[in-house]
Coordinates of C-alpha atoms in Angstrom, one line a residue:
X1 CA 82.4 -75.7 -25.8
X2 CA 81.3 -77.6 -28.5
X3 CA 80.5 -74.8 -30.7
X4 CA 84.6 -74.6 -30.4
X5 CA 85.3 -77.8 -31.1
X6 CA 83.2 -77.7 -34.2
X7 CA 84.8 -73.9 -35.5
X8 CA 88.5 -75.8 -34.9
X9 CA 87.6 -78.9 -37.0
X10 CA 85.9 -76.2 -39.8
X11 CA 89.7 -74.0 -39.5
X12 CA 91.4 -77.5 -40.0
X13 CA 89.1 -78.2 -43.0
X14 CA 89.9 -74.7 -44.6
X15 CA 93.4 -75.2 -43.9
X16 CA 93.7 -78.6 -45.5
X17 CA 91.8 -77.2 -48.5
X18 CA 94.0 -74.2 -48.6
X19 CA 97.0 -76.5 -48.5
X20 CA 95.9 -78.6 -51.1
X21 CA 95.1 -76.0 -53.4
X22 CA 98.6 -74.0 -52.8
X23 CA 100.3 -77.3 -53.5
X24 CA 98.4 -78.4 -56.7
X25 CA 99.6 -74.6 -58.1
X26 CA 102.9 -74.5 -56.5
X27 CA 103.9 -77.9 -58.3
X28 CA 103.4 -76.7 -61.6
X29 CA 105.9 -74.0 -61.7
X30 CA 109.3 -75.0 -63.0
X31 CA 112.1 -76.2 -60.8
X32 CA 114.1 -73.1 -61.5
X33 CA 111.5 -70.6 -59.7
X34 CA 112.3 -72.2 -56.5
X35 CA 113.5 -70.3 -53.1
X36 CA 112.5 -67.6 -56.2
X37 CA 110.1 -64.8 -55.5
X38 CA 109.7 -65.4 -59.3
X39 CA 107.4 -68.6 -57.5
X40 CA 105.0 -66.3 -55.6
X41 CA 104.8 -63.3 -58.2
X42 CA 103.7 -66.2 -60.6
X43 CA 101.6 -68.0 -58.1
X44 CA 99.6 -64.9 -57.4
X45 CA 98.1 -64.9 -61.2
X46 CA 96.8 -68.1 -60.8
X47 CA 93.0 -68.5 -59.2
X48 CA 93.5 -71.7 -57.7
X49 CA 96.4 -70.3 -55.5
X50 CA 94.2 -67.3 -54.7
X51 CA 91.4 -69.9 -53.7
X52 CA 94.1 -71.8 -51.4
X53 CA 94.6 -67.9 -49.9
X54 CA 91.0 -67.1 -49.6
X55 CA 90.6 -70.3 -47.4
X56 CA 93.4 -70.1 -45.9
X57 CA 91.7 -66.8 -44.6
X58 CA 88.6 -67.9 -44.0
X59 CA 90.5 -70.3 -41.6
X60 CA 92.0 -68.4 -39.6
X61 CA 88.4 -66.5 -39.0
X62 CA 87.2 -70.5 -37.5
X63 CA 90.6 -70.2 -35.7
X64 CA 89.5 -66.7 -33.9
X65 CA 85.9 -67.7 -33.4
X66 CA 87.3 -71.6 -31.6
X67 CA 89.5 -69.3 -29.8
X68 CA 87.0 -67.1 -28.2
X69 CA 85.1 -70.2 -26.7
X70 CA 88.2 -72.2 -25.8
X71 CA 91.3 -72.4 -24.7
X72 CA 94.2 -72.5 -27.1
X73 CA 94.9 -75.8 -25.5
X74 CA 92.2 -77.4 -26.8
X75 CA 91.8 -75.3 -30.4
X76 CA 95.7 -76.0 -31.3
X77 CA 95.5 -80.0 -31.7
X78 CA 92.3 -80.2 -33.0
X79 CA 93.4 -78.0 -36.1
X80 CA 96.3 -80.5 -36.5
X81 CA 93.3 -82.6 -37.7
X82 CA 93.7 -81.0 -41.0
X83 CA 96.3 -83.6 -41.9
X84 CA 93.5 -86.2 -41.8
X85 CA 92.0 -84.0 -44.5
X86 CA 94.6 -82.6 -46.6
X87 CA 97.0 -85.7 -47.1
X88 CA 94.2 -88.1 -48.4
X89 CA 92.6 -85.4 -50.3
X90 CA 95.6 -84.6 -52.0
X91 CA 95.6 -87.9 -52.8
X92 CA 92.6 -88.1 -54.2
X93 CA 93.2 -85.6 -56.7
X94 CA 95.9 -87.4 -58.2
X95 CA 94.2 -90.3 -58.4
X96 CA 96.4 -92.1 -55.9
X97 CA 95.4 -94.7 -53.2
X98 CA 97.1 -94.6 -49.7
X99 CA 98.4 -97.9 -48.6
X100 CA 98.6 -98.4 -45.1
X101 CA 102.1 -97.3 -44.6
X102 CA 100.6 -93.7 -45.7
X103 CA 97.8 -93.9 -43.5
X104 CA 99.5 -94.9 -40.8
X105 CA 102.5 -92.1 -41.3
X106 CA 99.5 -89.7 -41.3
X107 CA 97.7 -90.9 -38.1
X108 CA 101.6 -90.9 -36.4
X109 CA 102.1 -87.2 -37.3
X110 CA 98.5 -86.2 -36.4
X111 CA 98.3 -88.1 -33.0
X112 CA 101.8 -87.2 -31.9
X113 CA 101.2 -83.7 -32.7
X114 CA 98.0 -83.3 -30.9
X115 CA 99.4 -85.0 -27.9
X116 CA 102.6 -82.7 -27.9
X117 CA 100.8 -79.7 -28.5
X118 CA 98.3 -80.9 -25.1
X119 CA 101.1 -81.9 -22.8
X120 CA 103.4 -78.9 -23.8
X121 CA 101.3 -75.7 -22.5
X122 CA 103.9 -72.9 -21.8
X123 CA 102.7 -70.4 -19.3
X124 CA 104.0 -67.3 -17.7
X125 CA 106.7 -65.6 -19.3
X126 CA 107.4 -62.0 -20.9
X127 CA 108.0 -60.8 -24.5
X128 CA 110.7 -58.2 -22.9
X129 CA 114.1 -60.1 -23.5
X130 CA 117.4 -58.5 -23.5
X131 CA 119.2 -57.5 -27.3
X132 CA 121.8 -60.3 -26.7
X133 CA 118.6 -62.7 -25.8
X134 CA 117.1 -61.7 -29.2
X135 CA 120.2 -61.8 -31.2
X136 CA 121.2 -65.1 -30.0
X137 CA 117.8 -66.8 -30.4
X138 CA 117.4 -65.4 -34.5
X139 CA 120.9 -66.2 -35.0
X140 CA 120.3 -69.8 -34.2
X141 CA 116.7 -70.0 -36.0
X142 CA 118.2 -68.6 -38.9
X143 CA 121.2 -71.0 -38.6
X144 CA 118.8 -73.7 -38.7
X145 CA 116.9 -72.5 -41.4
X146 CA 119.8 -72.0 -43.4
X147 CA 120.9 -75.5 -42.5
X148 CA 118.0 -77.2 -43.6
X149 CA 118.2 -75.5 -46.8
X150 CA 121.4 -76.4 -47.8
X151 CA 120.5 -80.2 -46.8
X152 CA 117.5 -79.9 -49.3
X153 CA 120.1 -79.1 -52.5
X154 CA 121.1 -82.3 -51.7
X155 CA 118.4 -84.4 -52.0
X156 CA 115.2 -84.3 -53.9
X157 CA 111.7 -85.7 -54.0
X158 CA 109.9 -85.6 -50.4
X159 CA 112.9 -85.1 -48.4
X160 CA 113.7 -81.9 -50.6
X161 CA 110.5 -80.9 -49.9
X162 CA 110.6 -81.8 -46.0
X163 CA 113.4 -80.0 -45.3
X164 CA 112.4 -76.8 -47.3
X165 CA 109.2 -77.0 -45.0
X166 CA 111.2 -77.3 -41.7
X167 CA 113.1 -73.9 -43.2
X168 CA 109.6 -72.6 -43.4
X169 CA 108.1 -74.5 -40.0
X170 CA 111.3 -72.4 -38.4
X171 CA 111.1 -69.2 -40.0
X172 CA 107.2 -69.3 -38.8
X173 CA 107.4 -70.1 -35.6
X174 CA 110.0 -67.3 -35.1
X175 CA 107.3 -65.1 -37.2
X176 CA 105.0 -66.2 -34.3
X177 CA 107.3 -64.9 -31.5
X178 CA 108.0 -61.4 -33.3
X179 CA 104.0 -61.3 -33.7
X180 CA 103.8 -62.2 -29.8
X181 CA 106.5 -59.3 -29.3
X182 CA 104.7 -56.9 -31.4
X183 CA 101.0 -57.1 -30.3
X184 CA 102.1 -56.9 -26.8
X185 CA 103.4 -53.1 -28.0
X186 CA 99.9 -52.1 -29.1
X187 CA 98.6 -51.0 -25.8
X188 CA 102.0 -48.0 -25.9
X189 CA 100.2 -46.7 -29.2
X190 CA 101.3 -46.9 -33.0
X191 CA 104.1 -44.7 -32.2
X192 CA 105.5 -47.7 -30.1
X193 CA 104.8 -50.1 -32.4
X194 CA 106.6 -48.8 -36.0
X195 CA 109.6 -47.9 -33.6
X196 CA 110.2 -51.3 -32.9
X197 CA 112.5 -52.9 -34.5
X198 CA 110.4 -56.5 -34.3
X199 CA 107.5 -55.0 -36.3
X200 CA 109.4 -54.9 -39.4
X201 CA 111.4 -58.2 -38.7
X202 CA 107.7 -59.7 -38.6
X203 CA 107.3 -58.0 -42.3
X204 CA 110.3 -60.0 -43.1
X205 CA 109.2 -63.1 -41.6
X206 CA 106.2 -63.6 -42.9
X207 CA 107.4 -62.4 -46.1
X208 CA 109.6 -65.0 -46.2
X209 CA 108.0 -67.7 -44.2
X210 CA 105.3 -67.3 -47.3
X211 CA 107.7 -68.5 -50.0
X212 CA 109.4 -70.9 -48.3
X213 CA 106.2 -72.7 -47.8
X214 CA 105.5 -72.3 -51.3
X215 CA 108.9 -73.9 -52.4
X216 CA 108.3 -76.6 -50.1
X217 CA 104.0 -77.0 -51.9
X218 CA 106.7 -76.9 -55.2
X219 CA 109.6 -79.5 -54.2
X220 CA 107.1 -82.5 -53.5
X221 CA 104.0 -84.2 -52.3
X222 CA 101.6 -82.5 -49.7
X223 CA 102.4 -85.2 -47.1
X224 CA 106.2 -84.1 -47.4
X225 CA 105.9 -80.5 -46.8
X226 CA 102.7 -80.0 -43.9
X227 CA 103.2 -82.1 -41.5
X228 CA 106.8 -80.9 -41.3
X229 CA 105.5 -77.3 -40.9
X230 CA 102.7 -78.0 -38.3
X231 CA 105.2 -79.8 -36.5
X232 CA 108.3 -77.1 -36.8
X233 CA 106.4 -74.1 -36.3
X234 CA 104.5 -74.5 -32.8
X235 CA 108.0 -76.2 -31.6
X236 CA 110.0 -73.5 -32.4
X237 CA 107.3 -70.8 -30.8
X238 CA 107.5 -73.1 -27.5
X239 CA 111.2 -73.6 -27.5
X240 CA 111.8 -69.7 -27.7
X241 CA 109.2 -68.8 -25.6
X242 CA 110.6 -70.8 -23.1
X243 CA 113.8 -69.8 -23.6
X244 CA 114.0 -66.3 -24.4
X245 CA 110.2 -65.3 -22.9
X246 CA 111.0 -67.0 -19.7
X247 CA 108.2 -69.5 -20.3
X248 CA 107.5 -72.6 -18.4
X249 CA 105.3 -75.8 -19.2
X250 CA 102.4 -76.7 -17.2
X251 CA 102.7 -79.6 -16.4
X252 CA 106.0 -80.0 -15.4
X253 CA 108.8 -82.6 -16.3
X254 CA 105.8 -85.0 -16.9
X255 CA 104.4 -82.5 -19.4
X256 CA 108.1 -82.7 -21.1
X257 CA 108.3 -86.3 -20.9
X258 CA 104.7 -86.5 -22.9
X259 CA 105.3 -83.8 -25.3
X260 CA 109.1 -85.5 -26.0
X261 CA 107.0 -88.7 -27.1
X262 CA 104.6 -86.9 -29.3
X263 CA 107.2 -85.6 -31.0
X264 CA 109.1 -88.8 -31.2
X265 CA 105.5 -90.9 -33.0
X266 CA 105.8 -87.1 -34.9
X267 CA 109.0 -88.0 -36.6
X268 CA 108.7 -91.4 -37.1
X269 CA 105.1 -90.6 -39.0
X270 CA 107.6 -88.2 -41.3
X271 CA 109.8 -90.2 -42.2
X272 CA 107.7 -93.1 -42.7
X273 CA 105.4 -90.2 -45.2
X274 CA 109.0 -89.0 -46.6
X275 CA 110.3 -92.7 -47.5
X276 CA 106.8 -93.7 -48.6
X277 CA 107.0 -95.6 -52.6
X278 CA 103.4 -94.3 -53.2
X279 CA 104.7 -90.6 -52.7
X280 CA 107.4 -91.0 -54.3
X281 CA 106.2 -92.3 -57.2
X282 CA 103.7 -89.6 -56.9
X283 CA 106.5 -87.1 -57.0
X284 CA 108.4 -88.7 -60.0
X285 CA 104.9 -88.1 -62.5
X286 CA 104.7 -84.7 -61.2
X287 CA 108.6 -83.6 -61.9
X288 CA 108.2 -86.0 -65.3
X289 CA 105.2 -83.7 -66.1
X290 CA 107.4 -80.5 -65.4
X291 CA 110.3 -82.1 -67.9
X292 CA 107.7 -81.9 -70.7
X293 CA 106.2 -78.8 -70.1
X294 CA 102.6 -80.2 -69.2
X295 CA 101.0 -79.2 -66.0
X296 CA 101.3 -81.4 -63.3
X297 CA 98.0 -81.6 -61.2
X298 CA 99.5 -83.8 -58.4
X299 CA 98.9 -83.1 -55.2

């Protein structure tokens, strides 16, 4: 067990690493690029993204090797401890202090994650759904999605970037379902599996989910866009499974009641993040930066 404990906090390292360097690339492409593929085709050229990628990788190889030890249960809040690394890292790298407001938005979404992610454990359940199941379920993801991004042209700084990253959170979490869907063919053959209409909609996804998570690394701070995307993606996964898969959680209406608070000490740690002076004035060097064509190494 603690051979799990210890690959899940080495995944949450390589995914706050990985973050950090995505972001730090991400934010010096010009405004124009974003929502863009234009952002990734440039993004790919550039080593430190492809560093952020190859840790990003190596992360999810901690994740499989946690997950053969442990439950899921236990391996899922423990790499939400990669907020711990990634925000004041990022920080550190652009030479900016966290003041207790950030500190304390960062321990809110971390905490409030990890204790929603414990009490909500969905169990039972199938992948087969009915068409009018499916098409009702994307429809309102990508309704969301779509909402969220037209909220972000309004607004800029953190908030621009937080709502670009629930876009992505959303269009991930569905991502996850389709990849839940699609495995679950594998044991009908290959044949089975390119027939399915899901397979290429996870193409799509992930496809997508990819650049919106870069726009959201390009729109603002670090501490704007990931804990926005931790938070969005295993919440939509839950929601759907329950409701289209059939799903149930564990622990009953107590497990609700717990995972309704984590999310609640989950929101207020993002705002408090979104509407922090420190990030914002972190923001307005990095988009001053952009306005004279220097490089902008803020994280």
């Amino acid at each position: 067990m603690w051979g799990a404990v210890v690959a899940s906090l080495a995944a949450a390292a390589c995914f706050a690493l990985a973050g950090v360097l995505q972001q730090r690339a991400a934010a010096r492409r010009p405004d124009e690029e974003s929502l863009s593929p234009a952002l990734v085709r440039h993004l790919v050229r550039q080593p430190m993204w492809l560093g952020g990628i190859g840790l990003a990788v190596l992360a999810y190889g901690f994740q499989a090797l946690a997950l053969a030890h442990a439950p899921l249960s236990l391996v899922q809040p423990l790499i939400v401890c990669e907020l711990v690394f990634a925000i004041p890292l990022a920080a550190r790298l652009a030479r900016t202090r966290l003041g207790p407001r950030e500190w304390a938005g960062t321990a809110a979404v971390t905490c409030g994650l990890a204790v929603a992610l414990l009490a909500a454990r969905p169990q039972g359940g199938s992948t087969e759904a009915s068409p009018g199941g499916w098409l009702l379920t994307l429809g309102a993801l990508g309704g969301l999605a779509a909402a969220a991004l037209a909220a972000g042209r309004a607004v800029a700084g953190p908030p621009k970037a937080s709502l670009i990253a629930l876009a992505a959170g959303v269009v991930m979490g569905g991502q996850s379902v389709l990849l839940d869907a699609t495995v679950d063919r594998f044991d009908e053959g290959a044949a089975a599996v390119f027939a399915s209409w899901q397979t290429y909609l996870l193409v799509a996804a992930s496809l997508g989910g990819l650049l919106l998570i870069q726009s959201a690394f390009q729109a603002g701070p670090l501490a704007a866009g990931m804990p926005v995307i931790d938070a969005a993606e295993p919440a939509v996964a839950i929601a759907v499974g329950i409701g289209l898969f059939g799903e149930s959680l564990r622990g009953g209406w107590a497990a609700g009641v717990a995972a309704g608070c984590g999310a609640v000490v989950t929101l207020a740690g993002i705002v408090a993040l979104d509407t922090s002076p420190v990030l914002r004035a972190l923001y307005g060097r990095q988009t001053a930066g952009r306005r004279k064509g220097v490089p902008s190494g803020a994280g």
